Amino acid sequence: MKPEEALGAARAAAAARDDALAPGMSIEPTERVSTERLMEWANIEPDADLMRSTRRLGAPITWAKRQLVHVMRQYLRELQSQQTRFNLNVLIRLAELEDRVVRLEERAAVRRDVDER
Amino acid sequence: MNVHQILSGAGPYDAVTTQALAFRDLFRAWGWGGRDVAAEIDPRIGDRIAPLRALGAGDGDVLLVHYSAYAPKLRGVLDMPQRKLLISHNITPARWFWDHDPQAAVVCALGRKQLPEFAAAADVAAGVSLYNAREFGSETVIPILFDPAGLGRPRPRDSQPPGPPTILFVGRLAPHKRQDAVIRAFELYRRRHAPDARLVLVGAPINRAYDAAMRALADELSPGRVTIESGLTREQLADRWRSAHAFLCLSEHEGFCIPLLEAFAFGVPVIARAIGGVPEVTGDAALLLEDEDGESVVAELLALAVGDRELRAELRERGAARVTAYSPEQTARTLRGALESLDRRSDVIGDL
């Protein structure tokens, strides 16, 4: 078979089949992150396992860094909570503004209808 | 002539860094000087790439900016008086990362937004493919420097790899590469045509969560039939290519896709989605899928690519021609021409 004929042949063979896989996980692009997802992210929870060294023999450095995180955990929790407080407050304000815009748009639409009548 | 290369970031496994180092070898062979600097440097790269602050360009020198990511630290380079060649290495649209790696999404979004500004500030702005160049209104292409000699020996002509049918994809484990679609199409092919088939996915994951999600999908659909691996040596990767019966690429975004040329170099039939720079790189040497072709069509194409000897032989011949079209000598000539044209412009300005 020539390469130019292969796609047509494959389409014909596929059309004759009725054994599709059940729908499952599929990666889709996201143009905009939802407010709910932003809420999840706003509550920051850094994974200590992500703390590592990228050097060739970095295991001892990784160990030392993780010890440092452990020693400083009280201060780091304080930083986390401050950052999360800020993130969540900004998001709540954003959600309120979105709601308000929706309400104003609905009210404007109703007013337009009344004016047109 | 002195050519200084400027990178946004440099790392040991980074394709752009590898490309810059290969360019430097060429410059040395041509008797040119200059140094390579980056805004961010992975310590494993050693002293081959210097920090950005070490850039000491003279008035008549040429700057080659490799643009591959959001790079606020490179803004200062735009104001430098030297002639500039910008090569855009393509940035994935952010929409593929928001749900899986928001930090990468931010970097991609800003990088793509900043690209026109960098392109406008360069004397010549080129893409690694025409698709890539046209993203910022250019028609200048300087392809990836691809040297098949460094990959390892391919299988002898007309010989099938031993063992069960093996489908291969090489590329980062990332959302836009659509390994999820590869796994699903492979499983359909396996059920219909080759129960003992294997799928090998080679590529570093964007993060652990994404890695875990892909492994879970593979375990759920094709338990024990899918291998996901990364960090392979050159020889190990060559082994994977030699064992492959077909290369399946269902990426939704590719600026160039070097593994396509690697597949051609190893004589492996290619099935790929016709997006971005893919049709340009493959020419007529691959089985290209349209948007409407679902996993069922992919599964049938896999059966043809693995089982039809005439088709395999023809694709192998055409693939070899594509490797020749992207020969390192050809790319080196294109690169040298672009840089020498800038050097001549520097002379003219100097004379004024």
XYZ file of C-alpha atoms in Angstrom:
469
model
C 0.000 0.000 0.000
C 1.184 3.541 -0.776
C 1.286 6.041 2.108
C -1.281 8.198 0.286
C -3.773 5.306 0.434
C -3.227 4.423 4.087
C -5.432 7.040 5.738
C -8.397 6.205 3.503
C -7.962 2.509 4.180
C -7.716 3.117 7.924
C -10.849 5.273 7.903
C -12.763 2.587 6.036
C -11.561 -0.125 8.419
C -12.441 2.020 11.441
C -15.926 2.700 10.061
C -16.555 -1.046 9.877
C -15.741 -1.490 13.585
C -18.084 -1.011 16.525
C -15.723 -1.719 19.396
C -14.857 1.771 20.635
C -13.297 2.193 24.071
C -15.499 3.500 26.835
C -15.067 7.235 27.375
C -12.337 7.941 29.898
C -9.740 10.410 30.962
C -8.938 12.910 28.221
C -6.671 15.940 28.425
C -8.404 19.097 27.244
C -7.027 22.630 26.932
C -8.381 25.213 29.359
C -8.765 28.780 28.145
C -9.571 30.078 31.623
C -9.143 28.618 35.072
C -12.397 28.441 37.039
C -12.836 30.356 40.285
C -13.309 27.031 42.091
C -9.923 25.818 40.862
C -8.331 29.133 41.875
C -9.768 28.619 45.363
C -8.013 25.247 45.550
C -4.722 26.792 44.490
C -5.099 29.787 46.773
C -4.726 27.565 49.810
C -1.047 26.886 49.252
C 0.408 23.609 50.456
C 4.002 23.222 49.223
C 5.098 19.600 49.058
C 8.307 19.147 51.054
C 9.293 16.300 48.719
C 9.701 18.860 45.949
C 12.638 20.325 47.875
C 15.675 18.752 46.224
C 19.082 19.452 44.768
C 19.629 19.296 41.011
C 23.373 18.676 41.364
C 24.931 15.395 40.261
C 25.622 14.184 43.817
C 22.891 16.209 45.408
C 21.455 13.673 47.890
C 23.245 15.167 50.936
C 22.252 18.665 49.827
C 18.650 17.532 49.456
C 18.798 16.034 52.928
C 20.260 19.245 54.383
C 17.641 21.400 52.661
C 14.823 19.237 54.018
C 16.288 19.423 57.505
C 16.355 23.182 57.165
C 12.679 23.205 56.168
C 11.924 21.017 59.180
C 13.816 23.300 61.555
C 12.058 26.367 60.144
C 8.601 24.796 59.958
C 6.982 27.153 62.455
C 8.102 30.234 60.517
C 7.239 28.671 57.147
C 3.726 27.820 58.374
C 3.329 31.444 59.357
C 4.374 32.542 55.851
C 2.000 29.995 54.327
C -0.930 31.186 56.348
C -0.248 34.836 55.530
C 0.012 34.088 51.815
C -3.117 31.926 51.890
C -5.025 34.639 53.771
C -4.127 37.156 51.076
C -4.880 34.747 48.203
C -8.287 33.790 49.563
C -9.315 37.373 50.306
C -8.418 38.476 46.785
C -10.332 35.538 45.347
C -13.409 36.189 47.444
C -13.339 39.789 46.299
C -13.005 38.574 42.698
C -15.932 36.179 43.088
C -18.065 38.984 44.577
C -17.188 41.245 41.670
C -18.069 38.520 39.168
C -21.451 38.045 40.863
C -22.045 41.757 40.846
C -21.216 42.045 37.139
C -23.650 39.212 36.380
C -26.398 40.914 38.401
C -25.772 44.265 36.705
C -25.795 42.649 33.272
C -29.092 40.906 34.046
C -30.608 44.143 35.328
C -29.386 46.005 32.241
C -30.903 43.338 29.992
C -34.278 43.639 31.736
C -34.151 47.431 31.410
C -33.320 47.129 27.686
C -36.344 44.857 27.195
C -38.627 47.335 28.968
C -37.272 50.270 26.928
C -37.754 48.363 23.658
C -41.408 47.679 24.500
C 33.525 37.510 13.767
C 32.181 37.181 17.318
C 28.752 35.680 17.923
C 27.407 35.674 21.471
C 24.516 33.359 22.223
C 21.954 34.445 24.805
C 19.555 31.952 26.358
C 16.726 32.505 28.793
C 17.717 29.353 30.677
C 20.334 26.612 30.356
C 20.204 23.034 31.576
C 21.878 19.706 30.828
C 18.872 18.042 29.148
C 17.341 21.143 27.653
C 16.946 21.015 23.846
C 17.669 24.719 23.421
C 20.902 24.478 25.431
C 21.939 21.446 23.390
C 21.244 23.433 20.248
C 23.269 26.425 21.466
C 26.227 24.201 22.343
C 26.057 22.572 18.887
C 26.004 26.040 17.311
C 29.067 26.969 19.382
C 30.925 23.943 17.993
C 30.101 25.214 14.510
C 31.257 28.741 15.325
C 34.566 27.387 16.597
C 34.985 25.332 13.438
C 34.391 28.497 11.402
C 37.008 30.353 13.463
C 34.442 32.609 15.151
C 34.622 33.777 18.760
C 32.074 34.841 21.350
C 30.542 33.291 24.440
C 27.290 31.760 25.548
C 25.305 33.202 28.433
C 21.958 32.526 30.099
C 19.682 34.347 32.517
C 19.076 31.166 34.549
C 21.634 28.354 34.746
C 21.270 24.830 36.092
C 24.507 24.134 38.012
C 24.874 20.792 36.205
C 25.698 22.639 32.988
C 29.090 23.610 34.444
C 31.088 26.432 32.867
C 29.931 25.846 29.299
C 27.285 28.564 29.739
C 28.162 31.748 31.662
C 25.795 34.022 33.614
C 24.155 36.803 31.629
C 26.258 39.422 33.400
C 29.382 37.905 31.812
C 28.222 38.965 28.343
C 30.928 41.320 27.115
C 29.934 42.063 23.545
C 31.979 44.473 21.434
C 30.359 47.011 19.102
C 30.753 44.939 15.942
C 29.730 41.627 17.502
C 26.521 39.787 16.729
C 24.025 38.587 19.356
C 22.094 35.380 18.778
C 19.104 35.274 21.109
C 17.494 31.857 21.612
C 13.946 32.641 22.672
C 12.211 29.748 24.357
C 10.543 31.060 27.515
C 9.419 34.177 29.341
C 12.644 35.986 30.090
C 12.308 39.391 31.754
C 16.052 39.433 32.459
C 16.759 39.435 28.720
C 14.922 42.714 28.167
C 18.180 44.621 28.648
C 19.633 42.781 25.648
C 17.033 44.433 23.404
C 18.575 47.837 24.106
C 22.120 46.771 23.273
C 23.551 48.349 20.092
C 24.828 45.096 18.544
C 23.058 43.394 15.629
C 20.685 40.681 16.758
C 19.414 37.429 15.351
C 16.494 35.968 17.287
C 15.614 32.303 16.928
C 12.249 31.422 18.403
C 12.121 27.843 19.656
C 8.376 27.855 20.018
C 6.370 28.231 23.206
C 3.384 26.026 23.969
C 0.073 27.897 24.430
C -0.744 28.314 28.109
C -4.163 26.683 27.764
C -2.499 23.272 27.872
C -0.980 23.913 31.289
C -3.528 25.797 33.407
C -5.075 22.625 34.837
C -1.834 20.705 35.356
C 1.037 23.139 35.971
C -0.186 26.694 36.531
C 3.321 28.075 36.988
C 4.324 26.724 33.569
C 1.097 28.191 32.179
C 2.014 31.651 33.454
C 5.514 31.379 31.966
C 4.074 30.219 28.617
C 1.419 32.946 28.539
C 3.934 35.684 29.293
C 6.530 34.176 26.956
C 4.157 34.165 24.004
C 2.986 37.690 24.847
C 6.545 38.990 25.025
C 7.716 37.292 21.803
C 6.535 39.975 19.311
C 8.419 42.623 21.295
C 11.637 40.580 21.135
C 11.106 39.785 17.449
C 10.574 43.464 16.637
C 13.794 44.406 18.430
C 15.872 41.876 16.468
C 17.396 42.676 13.085
C 16.426 39.207 11.902
C 13.809 37.073 13.659
C 13.606 33.427 12.652
C 11.597 30.401 13.676
C 12.752 26.808 13.773
C 9.934 26.094 11.314
C 7.854 28.249 8.995
C 4.831 27.596 11.215
C 6.841 28.930 14.127
C 8.207 31.959 12.242
C 4.771 32.994 11.034
C 3.564 33.242 14.638
C 5.396 36.581 14.740
C 5.083 37.533 11.062
C 8.454 36.256 9.846
C 9.241 34.023 6.874
C 12.807 33.261 7.983
C 13.513 29.697 9.075
C 16.617 28.337 10.752
C 15.742 24.719 11.533
C 16.971 22.678 14.455
C 20.515 21.446 13.882
C 19.877 17.727 13.605
C 22.804 15.347 13.319
C 21.713 11.708 12.879
C 25.321 10.548 13.266
C 25.100 11.130 17.019
C 21.959 9.062 17.532
C 23.305 5.527 17.165
C 23.109 2.917 14.443
C 19.672 2.156 12.954
C 18.491 -1.386 12.264
C 19.637 -2.944 8.987
C 17.363 -2.034 6.058
C 14.298 -4.235 5.530
C 14.614 -5.914 8.931
C 11.703 -5.824 11.386
C 12.511 -5.343 15.067
C 12.302 -8.601 17.006
C 9.596 -9.208 19.601
C 5.980 -8.086 19.800
C 4.780 -4.946 17.973
C 6.194 -1.974 19.847
C 4.731 1.501 19.498
C 6.941 4.385 20.615
C 6.443 8.030 21.471
C 9.279 10.303 22.560
C 8.462 13.686 24.076
C 7.894 15.357 27.435
C 5.098 13.849 29.457
C 3.011 16.997 29.088
C -0.663 17.789 28.401
C -0.213 19.109 24.839
C 1.719 15.960 23.860
C -1.485 14.003 24.502
C 0.032 10.780 25.784
C -3.485 10.064 27.087
C -4.704 9.830 23.473
C -1.673 7.712 22.536
C -2.488 5.240 25.327
C -6.144 4.989 24.281
C -5.367 4.521 20.576
C -2.693 1.970 21.417
C -5.104 -0.027 23.576
C -7.670 -0.122 20.775
C -4.962 -1.300 18.353
C -3.842 -3.943 20.843
C -7.350 -5.323 21.360
C -8.091 -5.446 17.654
C -4.815 -6.515 16.087
C -1.970 -7.393 18.461
C -2.784 -8.581 21.999
C 0.915 -8.803 22.848
C 1.779 -5.280 21.624
C 3.718 -2.850 23.836
C 3.672 0.924 24.130
C 6.796 2.797 25.205
C 6.497 6.444 26.239
C 9.834 8.172 26.711
C 9.954 11.652 28.238
C 10.360 13.517 31.492
C 7.045 14.445 33.156
C 6.139 18.080 33.786
C 5.473 17.138 37.401
C 4.778 14.141 39.608
C 1.012 14.570 39.574
C 0.890 14.419 35.785
C 3.225 11.451 35.758
C 0.958 9.657 38.234
C -2.158 10.495 36.170
C -0.645 9.038 32.983
C 0.565 5.914 34.782
C -2.881 5.428 36.320
C -4.502 5.728 32.900
C -2.036 3.230 31.417
C -2.599 0.787 34.285
C -6.356 1.095 33.971
C -6.538 0.635 30.180
C -3.519 -1.525 29.322
C -2.156 -3.099 32.482
C 1.418 -4.286 31.997
C 1.579 -3.208 28.340
C 2.740 0.413 28.731
C 6.202 1.553 29.817
C 6.756 5.180 30.828
C 10.400 6.144 31.260
C 12.722 9.139 31.284
C 16.342 10.052 31.871
C 17.585 7.511 29.312
C 21.154 7.540 28.096
C 21.750 8.117 24.397
C 22.397 4.395 23.898
C 19.233 3.408 25.772
C 17.198 5.801 23.629
C 18.779 4.335 20.478
C 17.707 0.892 21.732
C 14.119 2.088 22.083
C 14.176 3.397 18.513
C 15.654 0.162 17.174
C 12.938 -1.858 18.964
C 10.072 0.298 17.676
C 7.705 -0.826 14.915
C 5.996 2.573 14.680
C 6.253 6.071 16.130
C 2.904 7.554 17.162
C 2.684 11.304 17.815
C -0.730 12.720 18.727
C 0.582 16.072 20.009
C -1.772 19.023 19.764
C 1.068 21.525 19.505
C 4.543 21.127 17.986
C 6.797 23.860 16.668
C 9.245 21.407 15.086
C 9.287 17.985 16.860
C 12.812 16.581 16.621
C 11.674 12.979 17.383
C 10.055 12.919 13.935
C 13.507 13.240 12.368
C 14.889 10.717 14.852
C 12.212 8.250 13.746
C 13.136 8.827 10.103
C 16.804 8.350 10.919
C 16.021 4.984 12.533
C 13.705 3.953 9.692
C 10.649 3.820 11.978
C 7.257 4.544 10.305
C 5.628 7.716 11.644
C 1.966 8.359 12.367
C 1.331 11.912 13.504
C -1.372 14.486 13.923
C -1.004 17.178 11.234
C -0.606 20.179 13.545
C 1.863 23.076 13.890
C 5.228 22.403 12.299
C 4.644 18.653 11.906
C 3.525 18.560 8.215
C 6.432 20.831 7.315
C 8.988 18.519 8.960
C 7.511 15.234 7.769
C 6.691 16.252 4.199
C 5.230 13.150 2.526
C 7.164 10.742 4.760
C 4.548 10.228 7.485
C 0.948 9.076 7.815
C -0.709 12.318 8.895
C -4.014 12.433 10.760
C -6.649 15.109 10.379
C -8.622 16.599 13.281
C -11.629 14.383 12.612
C -9.625 11.141 12.834
C -10.347 9.554 16.203
C -8.610 6.765 18.095
C -10.287 4.094 15.980
C -8.637 5.441 12.798
C -5.318 5.733 14.640
C -5.588 2.093 15.721
C -6.157 0.984 12.107
C -3.256 3.119 10.866
C -1.028 1.498 13.484
C -2.029 -1.932 12.154
C -1.075 -0.839 8.633
C 2.182 0.807 9.680
C 3.246 -2.283 11.628
C 2.002 -4.966 9.234
C 2.186 -3.677 5.643
C 5.695 -4.328 4.320
C 5.310 -2.215 1.183
C 4.038 0.729 3.230
C 6.878 0.412 5.742
C 9.485 0.288 2.978
C 8.065 3.337 1.217
C 7.860 5.345 4.443
C 11.424 4.362 5.264
C 12.661 5.633 1.875
C 10.760 8.895 2.189
C 11.934 9.337 5.782
C 15.557 9.019 4.701
C 14.966 11.850 2.211
C 13.625 14.073 5.018
C 16.741 13.407 7.092
C 18.801 14.531 4.096
C 16.647 17.651 3.694
C 17.396 18.562 7.326
C 21.079 17.629 7.139
C 23.365 19.445 9.587
C 25.361 20.821 6.650
C 22.228 22.418 5.185
C 21.182 23.941 8.513
C 24.735 25.151 9.172
C 24.746 26.944 5.792
C 21.416 28.630 6.596
C 22.626 29.706 10.037
C 25.923 30.998 8.716
C 24.179 32.942 5.942
C 21.874 34.646 8.468
C 24.723 35.560 10.812
C 27.030 36.780 8.039
C 24.278 38.997 6.645
C 24.068 40.624 10.086
C 27.839 40.969 10.240
C 27.827 42.782 6.890
C 25.166 45.145 8.197
C 27.379 45.818 11.237
C 30.201 46.773 8.841
C 27.970 49.185 6.968
C 26.842 50.856 10.177
C 30.443 50.997 11.357
C 31.453 52.739 8.101
C 28.745 55.347 8.530
